[in-house]
Coordinates of C-alpha atoms in Angstrom, one line a residue:
M8 CA 20.3 -11.0 -4.9
S9 CA 20.9 -14.0 -6.8
S10 CA 24.5 -13.9 -7.3
D11 CA 25.2 -17.3 -9.2
T12 CA 22.7 -15.4 -12.3
D13 CA 24.4 -16.2 -15.3
N14 CA 24.3 -12.9 -17.3
A15 CA 24.8 -14.3 -20.8
A16 CA 21.6 -17.2 -19.9
A17 CA 19.0 -16.3 -22.9
P18 CA 15.8 -14.8 -21.5
I19 CA 12.9 -16.9 -20.7
L20 CA 10.4 -13.7 -21.5
A21 CA 11.2 -10.7 -23.6
A22 CA 9.3 -7.9 -24.8
G23 CA 10.6 -6.2 -27.9
R24 CA 9.6 -2.2 -28.6
V25 CA 6.4 -2.9 -27.1
S26 CA 3.9 0.0 -27.2
K27 CA 0.8 -0.1 -26.0
S28 CA -2.5 2.6 -26.3
F29 CA -5.6 2.6 -24.8
G30 CA -8.0 4.0 -27.2
E31 CA -6.1 7.3 -28.3
V32 CA -4.2 7.7 -25.2
P33 CA -0.5 5.7 -25.3
V34 CA 0.4 4.8 -22.3
L35 CA 3.6 2.4 -23.3
F36 CA 6.5 3.6 -26.0
S37 CA 8.3 1.1 -27.1
I38 CA 9.7 -0.8 -24.5
D39 CA 12.5 -3.2 -24.7
F40 CA 13.0 -5.7 -21.7
D41 CA 14.0 -9.1 -20.4
V42 CA 14.1 -11.8 -17.9
R43 CA 16.6 -14.6 -17.3
P44 CA 16.2 -17.8 -15.7
G45 CA 17.5 -17.4 -12.0
E46 CA 17.2 -13.4 -11.6
V47 CA 15.1 -11.1 -10.0
H48 CA 14.8 -8.2 -12.5
A49 CA 12.8 -5.2 -11.1
V50 CA 10.9 -2.6 -12.6
I51 CA 10.6 1.1 -11.1
G52 CA 9.1 3.7 -11.7
E53 CA 6.3 6.6 -10.6
N54 CA 2.6 6.0 -10.7
G55 CA 1.6 6.2 -14.2
A56 CA 4.9 5.2 -15.5
G57 CA 3.9 2.0 -17.1
K58 CA 4.9 -0.7 -15.0
S59 CA 1.5 -2.5 -14.3
T60 CA 0.5 -2.4 -17.9
L61 CA 4.1 -3.9 -19.0
I62 CA 3.6 -6.6 -16.5
K63 CA 0.2 -7.1 -18.2
I64 CA 1.5 -7.6 -21.4
L65 CA 4.2 -10.0 -20.2
S66 CA 1.0 -12.1 -18.3
G67 CA -1.1 -11.7 -21.4
F68 CA -3.7 -10.0 -19.4
E69 CA -3.4 -7.0 -21.9
Q70 CA -1.9 -7.1 -25.6
P71 CA 0.3 -5.1 -26.8
T72 CA -0.7 -2.6 -29.5
S73 CA 2.7 -3.1 -31.3
G74 CA 5.8 -4.9 -30.7
I75 CA 6.3 -8.3 -29.8
V76 CA 6.4 -10.7 -26.7
S77 CA 9.1 -13.9 -27.1
F78 CA 8.9 -16.7 -24.5
E79 CA 11.6 -19.3 -24.6
G80 CA 13.4 -17.4 -27.7
R81 CA 10.1 -17.6 -29.4
Q82 CA 7.4 -15.2 -30.5
I83 CA 4.2 -15.9 -28.7
V84 CA 0.5 -14.3 -28.1
L85 CA 0.3 -15.3 -24.5
P86 CA -3.6 -16.2 -23.6
P87 CA -5.5 -13.7 -22.0
N88 CA -7.0 -13.7 -18.7
G89 CA -4.3 -15.5 -16.5
Q90 CA -4.3 -18.7 -19.0
A91 CA -0.8 -17.9 -19.2
E92 CA -0.3 -19.7 -16.1
A93 CA -0.1 -23.1 -18.1
L94 CA 3.1 -21.9 -19.4
G95 CA 4.2 -21.3 -16.1
I96 CA 4.1 -17.2 -16.2
V97 CA 2.9 -16.4 -12.9
L98 CA 1.3 -12.9 -11.8
I99 CA 0.7 -12.0 -8.1
H100 CA -1.6 -8.8 -8.6
Q101 CA -1.4 -5.6 -6.8
E102 CA -5.1 -6.4 -6.1
F103 CA -6.3 -9.4 -4.1
N104 CA -8.0 -12.2 -6.0
L105 CA -9.2 -14.2 -3.4
A106 CA -13.0 -15.1 -2.8
E107 CA -13.8 -13.8 0.4
H108 CA -16.0 -16.8 1.4
L109 CA -13.6 -19.6 0.6
T110 CA -11.1 -21.2 3.3
V111 CA -7.6 -20.7 2.4
M112 CA -6.8 -24.2 1.4
D113 CA -9.6 -24.0 -1.4
S114 CA -8.2 -20.4 -2.2
I115 CA -4.8 -21.7 -2.8
F116 CA -5.8 -24.5 -5.0
L117 CA -8.9 -23.3 -6.8
G118 CA -9.4 -24.3 -10.2
R119 CA -6.4 -27.0 -9.7
E120 CA -7.9 -28.8 -6.7
I121 CA -6.4 -31.8 -5.5
T122 CA -9.0 -34.7 -6.0
R123 CA -9.0 -38.6 -5.4
Y124 CA -11.4 -41.2 -7.1
G125 CA -13.0 -37.8 -8.8
F126 CA -13.5 -36.0 -5.5
V127 CA -11.7 -33.2 -3.9
D128 CA -9.1 -34.7 -1.3
V129 CA -10.0 -32.6 1.2
A130 CA -7.1 -33.8 3.9
A131 CA -4.5 -33.9 0.9
T132 CA -5.5 -30.3 0.3
R133 CA -5.3 -29.3 3.6
A134 CA -2.0 -31.0 4.2
R135 CA -0.1 -29.5 1.1
A136 CA -1.4 -26.2 2.0
Q137 CA -0.2 -26.5 5.3
E138 CA 3.2 -27.3 4.0
L139 CA 3.1 -24.3 1.9
L140 CA 2.1 -21.8 4.7
D141 CA 4.6 -23.3 7.1
T142 CA 7.4 -22.4 4.4
L143 CA 6.2 -19.5 4.1
H144 CA 6.1 -18.6 8.2
V145 CA 2.2 -17.9 7.6
A146 CA 0.6 -18.5 10.9
V147 CA -2.9 -19.2 9.5
D148 CA -5.2 -22.3 9.9
P149 CA -5.6 -23.6 6.0
T150 CA -9.4 -24.1 7.4
M151 CA -10.2 -20.2 7.7
R152 CA -11.8 -18.3 5.8
I153 CA -10.4 -15.4 3.2
R154 CA -12.6 -13.0 4.9
E155 CA -11.0 -13.6 8.6
L156 CA -7.8 -12.5 7.6
T157 CA -5.6 -9.1 7.8
I158 CA -4.3 -7.4 4.8
A159 CA -1.2 -8.9 5.5
E160 CA -2.1 -12.6 5.9
K161 CA -4.4 -12.2 2.5
Q162 CA -1.0 -10.8 0.8
M163 CA 0.9 -14.1 2.0
I164 CA -1.8 -16.2 0.7
E165 CA -1.6 -14.6 -2.9
I166 CA 2.3 -15.6 -2.7
A167 CA 1.3 -19.0 -1.7
K168 CA -1.1 -19.4 -4.1
A169 CA 2.0 -18.3 -6.7
V170 CA 4.6 -20.7 -5.2
S171 CA 2.0 -23.7 -5.6
R172 CA 1.8 -23.1 -9.3
D173 CA 5.6 -24.2 -10.0
A174 CA 6.0 -20.7 -11.8
R175 CA 9.0 -20.3 -14.3
V176 CA 8.5 -16.8 -14.4
L177 CA 6.9 -15.1 -11.2
I178 CA 5.6 -11.7 -11.6
M179 CA 5.2 -9.9 -8.6
D180 CA 3.4 -6.1 -8.2
E181 CA 4.0 -4.6 -5.0
P182 CA 4.1 -7.6 -2.9
T183 CA 5.6 -5.8 0.2
A184 CA 3.1 -3.3 0.6
V185 CA 1.2 -4.5 3.6
L186 CA 4.0 -7.1 4.9
S187 CA 6.2 -6.4 8.2
A188 CA 9.8 -6.1 7.6
A189 CA 9.9 -9.9 9.5
E190 CA 7.3 -11.0 6.8
T191 CA 9.3 -9.5 3.8
E192 CA 12.8 -11.0 5.0
T193 CA 10.6 -14.5 4.7
L194 CA 9.1 -13.3 1.3
F195 CA 12.8 -12.8 0.2
E196 CA 13.8 -15.8 1.3
Q197 CA 11.4 -17.7 -0.5
I198 CA 12.1 -15.7 -3.8
R199 CA 15.7 -16.6 -3.4
R200 CA 14.7 -20.5 -2.9
L201 CA 12.8 -20.2 -6.4
T202 CA 15.5 -18.0 -8.4
A203 CA 18.2 -20.8 -6.9
K204 CA 15.9 -23.5 -8.5
G205 CA 15.8 -21.2 -12.0
V206 CA 12.7 -19.3 -11.7
A207 CA 12.6 -15.8 -13.4
V208 CA 11.3 -13.1 -10.9
I209 CA 9.9 -9.7 -12.3
F210 CA 9.4 -7.6 -9.2
I211 CA 7.9 -4.3 -8.7
S212 CA 7.6 -2.0 -5.6
H213 CA 8.0 1.5 -4.5
K214 CA 10.6 0.5 -1.7
L215 CA 13.8 1.1 -3.5
D216 CA 15.5 -0.2 -0.6
E217 CA 14.2 -3.5 -1.0
V218 CA 14.7 -3.6 -4.7
L219 CA 18.4 -2.7 -4.5
A220 CA 18.5 -5.7 -1.8
L221 CA 16.7 -8.1 -4.0
S222 CA 17.3 -7.6 -7.5
D223 CA 20.2 -8.4 -10.0
R224 CA 18.8 -5.7 -12.6
V225 CA 16.6 -2.8 -12.5
T226 CA 14.5 -1.4 -15.5
V227 CA 13.2 2.2 -14.9
L228 CA 10.1 3.5 -16.6
R229 CA 9.1 7.6 -16.9
D230 CA 6.2 8.6 -18.4
G231 CA 5.8 5.2 -20.3
Q232 CA 9.0 5.4 -21.5
L233 CA 12.3 3.3 -20.9
I234 CA 14.6 5.3 -19.1
A235 CA 17.5 2.6 -18.4
T236 CA 18.1 -0.8 -17.6
V237 CA 21.3 -1.1 -15.2
E238 CA 22.6 -3.6 -12.8
S239 CA 21.5 -3.4 -9.4
S240 CA 25.4 -2.9 -8.0
A241 CA 25.4 0.2 -10.0
L242 CA 22.4 1.9 -8.3
T243 CA 21.9 3.8 -5.2
S244 CA 17.9 4.2 -3.6
E245 CA 18.8 8.3 -4.4
S246 CA 20.1 7.7 -7.6
A247 CA 17.3 5.2 -8.7
A248 CA 14.8 7.7 -7.2
Q249 CA 16.2 10.6 -9.5
M250 CA 16.0 8.5 -12.2
M251 CA 12.6 7.4 -11.6
V252 CA 11.5 11.5 -11.5
G253 CA 13.7 13.0 -13.2
R254 CA 14.7 15.4 -10.8
E255 CA 16.2 15.7 -7.4
L256 CA 14.4 14.7 -3.9
S257 CA 17.2 16.1 -1.6
N258 CA 13.8 17.8 -0.3
L259 CA 12.1 14.7 0.4
Y260 CA 10.5 16.0 3.7
P261 CA 9.5 19.3 4.0
P262 CA 11.2 21.1 7.4
K263 CA 9.5 20.6 10.5
N264 CA 8.0 23.9 11.7
E265 CA 7.2 22.8 15.5
P266 CA 4.2 23.8 17.0
D267 CA 3.8 26.5 19.7
V268 CA 4.4 24.5 23.2
D269 CA 1.3 26.8 24.6
A270 CA -1.2 25.6 21.4
P271 CA -4.3 24.5 22.8
I272 CA -5.0 20.7 22.8
V273 CA -7.2 19.5 20.3
L274 CA -7.4 15.9 21.2
D275 CA -7.1 14.6 24.9
V276 CA -7.3 10.4 24.7
R277 CA -6.9 9.0 28.4
N278 CA -6.9 5.0 29.5
L279 CA -8.5 4.1 26.1
T280 CA -9.2 0.3 26.0
T281 CA -10.7 -1.3 22.7
E282 CA -10.3 -5.0 21.8
E283 CA -7.1 -4.2 20.1
V284 CA -5.8 -1.6 22.5
T285 CA -5.2 -1.4 26.3
D286 CA -5.0 1.9 28.5
V287 CA -3.8 3.9 26.2
S288 CA -3.3 8.0 26.8
F289 CA -1.7 10.7 24.8
H290 CA -2.8 14.4 23.6
L291 CA -2.4 16.0 20.4
R292 CA -2.1 20.0 20.0
K293 CA -3.2 22.6 17.7
G294 CA -0.9 22.5 14.5
E295 CA 1.4 19.1 15.8
I296 CA 1.9 15.8 13.8
L297 CA 1.8 13.0 15.9
G298 CA 3.6 10.1 14.7
F299 CA 2.2 6.4 15.8
A300 CA 4.8 3.8 15.1
G301 CA 4.6 0.3 15.8
L302 CA 4.9 -3.3 14.2
I303 CA 1.8 -4.9 12.8
G304 CA -0.6 -5.7 15.3
S305 CA 0.8 -3.5 17.7
G306 CA -2.4 -1.5 17.9
R307 CA -1.5 1.7 15.8
T308 CA -4.6 1.4 13.9
G309 CA -6.6 0.4 16.5
V310 CA -6.3 3.9 18.1
A311 CA -7.0 5.6 15.4
E312 CA -10.3 3.5 14.6
A313 CA -11.2 4.1 17.8
V314 CA -10.6 8.0 18.1
A315 CA -13.0 7.9 14.9
A316 CA -15.6 5.7 16.4
L317 CA -15.0 2.8 13.5
T318 CA -14.3 0.6 16.6
H319 CA -16.3 0.2 20.1
R320 CA -14.7 2.0 22.8
Q321 CA -14.7 -0.4 25.7
S322 CA -13.5 2.0 28.6
G323 CA -11.5 5.6 28.7
T324 CA -12.3 9.1 27.5
I325 CA -11.6 10.8 24.3
E326 CA -11.9 14.6 24.7
V327 CA -12.2 17.0 21.2
N328 CA -11.3 20.5 22.1
G329 CA -11.9 20.0 25.8
R330 CA -15.1 18.6 25.5
P331 CA -15.7 14.5 26.6
T332 CA -17.1 12.7 23.0
H333 CA -19.7 10.1 23.1
F334 CA -19.7 9.0 19.2
S335 CA -21.4 5.9 18.0
S336 CA -20.8 6.8 14.6
V337 CA -18.4 7.9 12.0
A338 CA -20.8 10.7 10.9
Q339 CA -20.7 11.9 14.7
S340 CA -17.1 12.2 14.8
V341 CA -17.0 14.1 11.3
K342 CA -19.2 16.2 12.5
A343 CA -17.1 17.2 15.5
G344 CA -14.6 18.2 13.1
I345 CA -12.3 14.7 12.8
A346 CA -11.7 12.5 9.6
Y347 CA -10.1 9.3 9.3
M348 CA -7.9 8.6 6.2
T349 CA -7.9 4.6 5.8
K350 CA -5.0 2.4 4.8
D351 CA -7.0 0.3 2.5
R352 CA -7.8 2.7 -0.2
K353 CA -9.4 -0.4 -3.0
G354 CA -11.3 -1.8 -0.1
K355 CA -12.9 0.7 2.3
G356 CA -11.7 4.1 1.1
L357 CA -12.7 4.3 -2.5
L358 CA -15.9 3.1 -4.3
T359 CA -13.1 2.4 -7.1
N360 CA -16.0 1.5 -9.9
M361 CA -17.7 5.0 -9.4
G362 CA -16.7 8.7 -10.6
L363 CA -14.4 11.1 -8.8
K364 CA -16.9 13.5 -7.6
P365 CA -19.3 10.9 -5.9
N366 CA -16.2 9.3 -4.6
L367 CA -14.5 12.7 -3.1
T368 CA -18.2 14.1 -2.0
L369 CA -19.3 10.7 -0.2
L370 CA -19.1 12.2 3.6
T371 CA -20.4 15.2 2.8
L372 CA -23.3 15.4 0.5
D373 CA -25.1 17.0 2.7
Q374 CA -23.4 19.9 1.5
H375 CA -24.0 19.1 -2.1
L376 CA -27.9 19.2 -1.9
K377 CA -30.2 21.1 -3.7
W378 CA -33.8 21.0 -3.2
L379 CA -33.0 17.5 -1.3
L380 CA -31.1 16.5 -4.6
V381 CA -27.5 15.9 -5.5
D382 CA -26.6 19.4 -7.1
P383 CA -23.9 18.1 -10.2
A384 CA -22.5 21.9 -10.4
S385 CA -21.8 21.8 -6.4
E386 CA -19.9 18.6 -6.8
A387 CA -18.1 19.5 -9.8
R388 CA -16.5 23.0 -8.4
A389 CA -15.7 20.4 -5.3
L390 CA -14.1 18.4 -7.9
D391 CA -12.1 21.3 -9.8
R392 CA -11.1 22.4 -6.7
A393 CA -9.7 19.0 -5.2
V394 CA -7.6 18.7 -8.5
R395 CA -5.9 21.8 -7.9
R396 CA -5.6 21.7 -4.6
F397 CA -3.9 17.9 -4.6
D398 CA -2.7 17.4 -7.9
I399 CA -5.2 14.8 -8.7
R400 CA -4.2 13.8 -12.3
A401 CA -6.7 12.3 -14.2
R402 CA -7.5 12.0 -18.3
D403 CA -11.0 13.5 -17.6
A404 CA -13.2 13.7 -14.9
S405 CA -15.7 11.1 -16.0
V406 CA -13.0 8.5 -15.5
R407 CA -13.7 5.7 -12.6
A408 CA -11.3 6.3 -9.6
E409 CA -10.2 2.5 -10.6
Q410 CA -8.5 3.8 -13.5
L411 CA -6.1 6.1 -12.0
S412 CA -2.6 5.5 -10.9
G413 CA -2.3 4.4 -7.1
G414 CA -0.9 7.8 -6.5
N415 CA -3.8 9.7 -7.7
Q416 CA -6.2 7.1 -6.1
Q417 CA -4.6 7.8 -2.8
K418 CA -4.6 11.8 -3.6
L419 CA -8.2 11.5 -4.1
M420 CA -8.7 10.0 -0.7
L421 CA -6.9 12.7 0.7
G422 CA -9.5 15.2 -1.1
K423 CA -12.2 13.1 -0.1
T424 CA -11.1 13.2 3.7
M425 CA -10.4 16.8 3.6
E426 CA -13.5 17.7 1.9
S427 CA -15.0 18.1 5.5
E428 CA -12.7 20.7 6.7
P429 CA -11.6 18.6 9.4
D430 CA -9.2 19.8 12.3
I431 CA -8.2 16.9 13.4
I432 CA -7.0 14.5 10.6
L433 CA -6.1 10.8 11.4
M434 CA -4.1 9.5 8.4
D435 CA -3.4 5.7 8.5
E436 CA -0.6 4.6 6.2
P437 CA -1.4 7.6 3.7
T438 CA 1.5 7.0 1.4
R439 CA 1.4 2.9 1.1
G440 CA 1.6 1.6 -2.5
I441 CA 2.9 4.7 -4.1
D442 CA 6.1 6.1 -5.9
V443 CA 8.5 8.3 -4.3
G444 CA 7.5 11.4 -6.3
T445 CA 3.8 11.6 -5.0
K446 CA 5.3 10.4 -1.5
Q447 CA 7.3 13.8 -1.8
Q448 CA 4.0 15.5 -2.7
I449 CA 1.9 14.3 0.2
Y450 CA 4.7 15.2 2.7
H451 CA 4.3 18.7 1.8
I452 CA 0.8 18.5 1.7
V453 CA 0.6 17.0 5.6
A454 CA 3.3 19.5 6.4
A455 CA 1.5 22.3 4.9
L456 CA -1.8 21.5 6.9
A457 CA 0.1 21.4 9.9
A458 CA 1.2 25.0 9.2
Q459 CA -2.3 25.7 8.7
G460 CA -3.4 24.8 12.1
K461 CA -4.5 21.7 11.4
S462 CA -3.8 18.4 13.9
I463 CA -2.3 15.2 12.5
L464 CA -2.2 11.7 13.8
L465 CA -0.1 9.6 11.4
V466 CA 0.1 6.1 11.5
S467 CA 3.1 4.6 9.5
S468 CA 4.8 1.5 9.4
E469 CA 7.9 3.3 7.5
L470 CA 10.1 4.8 10.0
Q471 CA 11.5 7.5 8.4
E472 CA 8.0 8.7 7.2
I473 CA 7.4 9.2 11.1
I474 CA 11.0 10.3 11.4
G475 CA 10.8 12.9 8.7
L476 CA 7.1 14.0 9.5
S477 CA 6.4 13.9 13.3
H478 CA 7.0 16.5 15.9
R479 CA 6.4 13.8 18.6
V480 CA 6.2 10.1 18.6
M481 CA 4.5 7.6 20.3
V482 CA 5.3 3.4 20.2
M483 CA 3.0 1.0 20.3
R484 CA 3.6 -2.7 21.3
G485 CA 1.1 -5.2 22.2
G486 CA -1.6 -2.9 22.1
R487 CA -0.3 -0.3 24.6
I488 CA 2.0 2.6 24.5
A489 CA 5.5 1.5 24.8
G490 CA 7.4 5.0 24.7
E491 CA 6.8 8.7 23.6
L492 CA 10.1 10.3 22.0
S493 CA 10.7 13.7 20.9
G494 CA 13.2 16.3 19.5
D495 CA 16.5 14.5 18.7
D496 CA 15.3 11.4 20.2
I497 CA 12.7 10.6 17.2
N498 CA 15.5 8.3 15.4
E499 CA 15.4 4.7 14.0
E500 CA 17.0 3.1 17.1
Q501 CA 15.1 4.5 19.6
I502 CA 11.7 3.4 17.7
V503 CA 12.8 0.0 17.1
R504 CA 14.0 -0.4 20.5
Y505 CA 10.6 0.5 21.9
Q506 CA 9.2 -1.3 19.2
M507 CA 10.9 -4.5 20.2
G508 CA 10.7 -4.4 23.9
I509 CA 14.4 -3.5 24.7
T510 CA 13.4 -0.4 26.4
N511 CA 10.8 0.2 28.8
R512 CA 9.4 3.2 28.8
N513 CA 8.9 3.7 32.6
A514 CA 12.8 3.4 32.7
A515 CA 12.8 6.1 29.5

């Protein structure tokens, strides 16, 4: 927190009784909000609460239907399409805004090129980019192409872009959703440096522990309405979550119903080796939730992708229901009863510019054919079933996936994953970037699927999620399994010890 923030300081950016409607659909109702120089002001709320709309208004990407925006004490109409950056108001979008074919250094200074004698000064650009990356502790070569980076690295490049702009107001929408704990702390250190220089920060995150650790004040939105603005010191994670959803969340995780110890093994992986993992062996029983924990880069995603035939298996065996598999495509793994739910819902999971029906039935079109053509009635029935089964909330069936809130996009992707009625479900970060209320829904759905006899391999960077859902846990480190935990040993201390290499698997 910025403990030196002067609570009496005049706001640098404020919204006064701001409302917003899209057509006839209201999404914000008379919101008052402000942020002061040197302050971190967090905005929290469930998906669809209006957070993203509010910050788009405060950065000029949307105009309010009614109400006013003030900057430095004066009413202003912010210029659109990112032009408010010229005033020092910089928004880091939740979705990346990077050109995949450009280099890191060109992306950071795109539109603000460092020139000499009318030409881009490549040496100066590279040096300045390297300085920014070093400040943020990002181990990336400035000459690398954006398409060569991981999701976490792309997020850090977005942050480097914002830092390079000498922002007076920095608005960050879910900046830590794909960052490791170490990367998150590095980001927080940079935010504290900025606020110490008088920069105002608006911070949006679903990770309430981060919100309370970083912010000075918290504004809570629910269903487009202002619930409260309070000092962070007056909140706990539990009280903040209750304000967000308007109900108790004591049953965030459902009770664990342990699978039968004699339940058949449905997935048996032995000595699996790919480019990312080495000599990985484990099994998964019918009705079991098997968690895969580990730091970013530990290989946990690589295991799931190999089982789903998304990556090449160099050696090792994978048996499904006792039969060796030799999948050469995802279609073959789907046919064998395996479904993979990616962690990258907007890049790999959904066709965001298309409607709900084509997204839902993408993997199962053969089930919705009539005379060799897609049957709209069959797709409509499937969507109606998924909407009821997974509580997908949309204005109507004609909306595009990109028009859904993040939580409803995630539930649509879950519906797509389950449309093939798989027996084995590989879930990679199933609650990334969604609010606590939707997390609760997905946790109960996952437990219900296991109770129905589905077998789930759960990959997650959130330790509480792994602990709250898993019957057993495999901990990855350096592409290998560092340890296996069950029963009372599934706790944060034991997982962290294996993640950090403090405990040796053979000595456990």
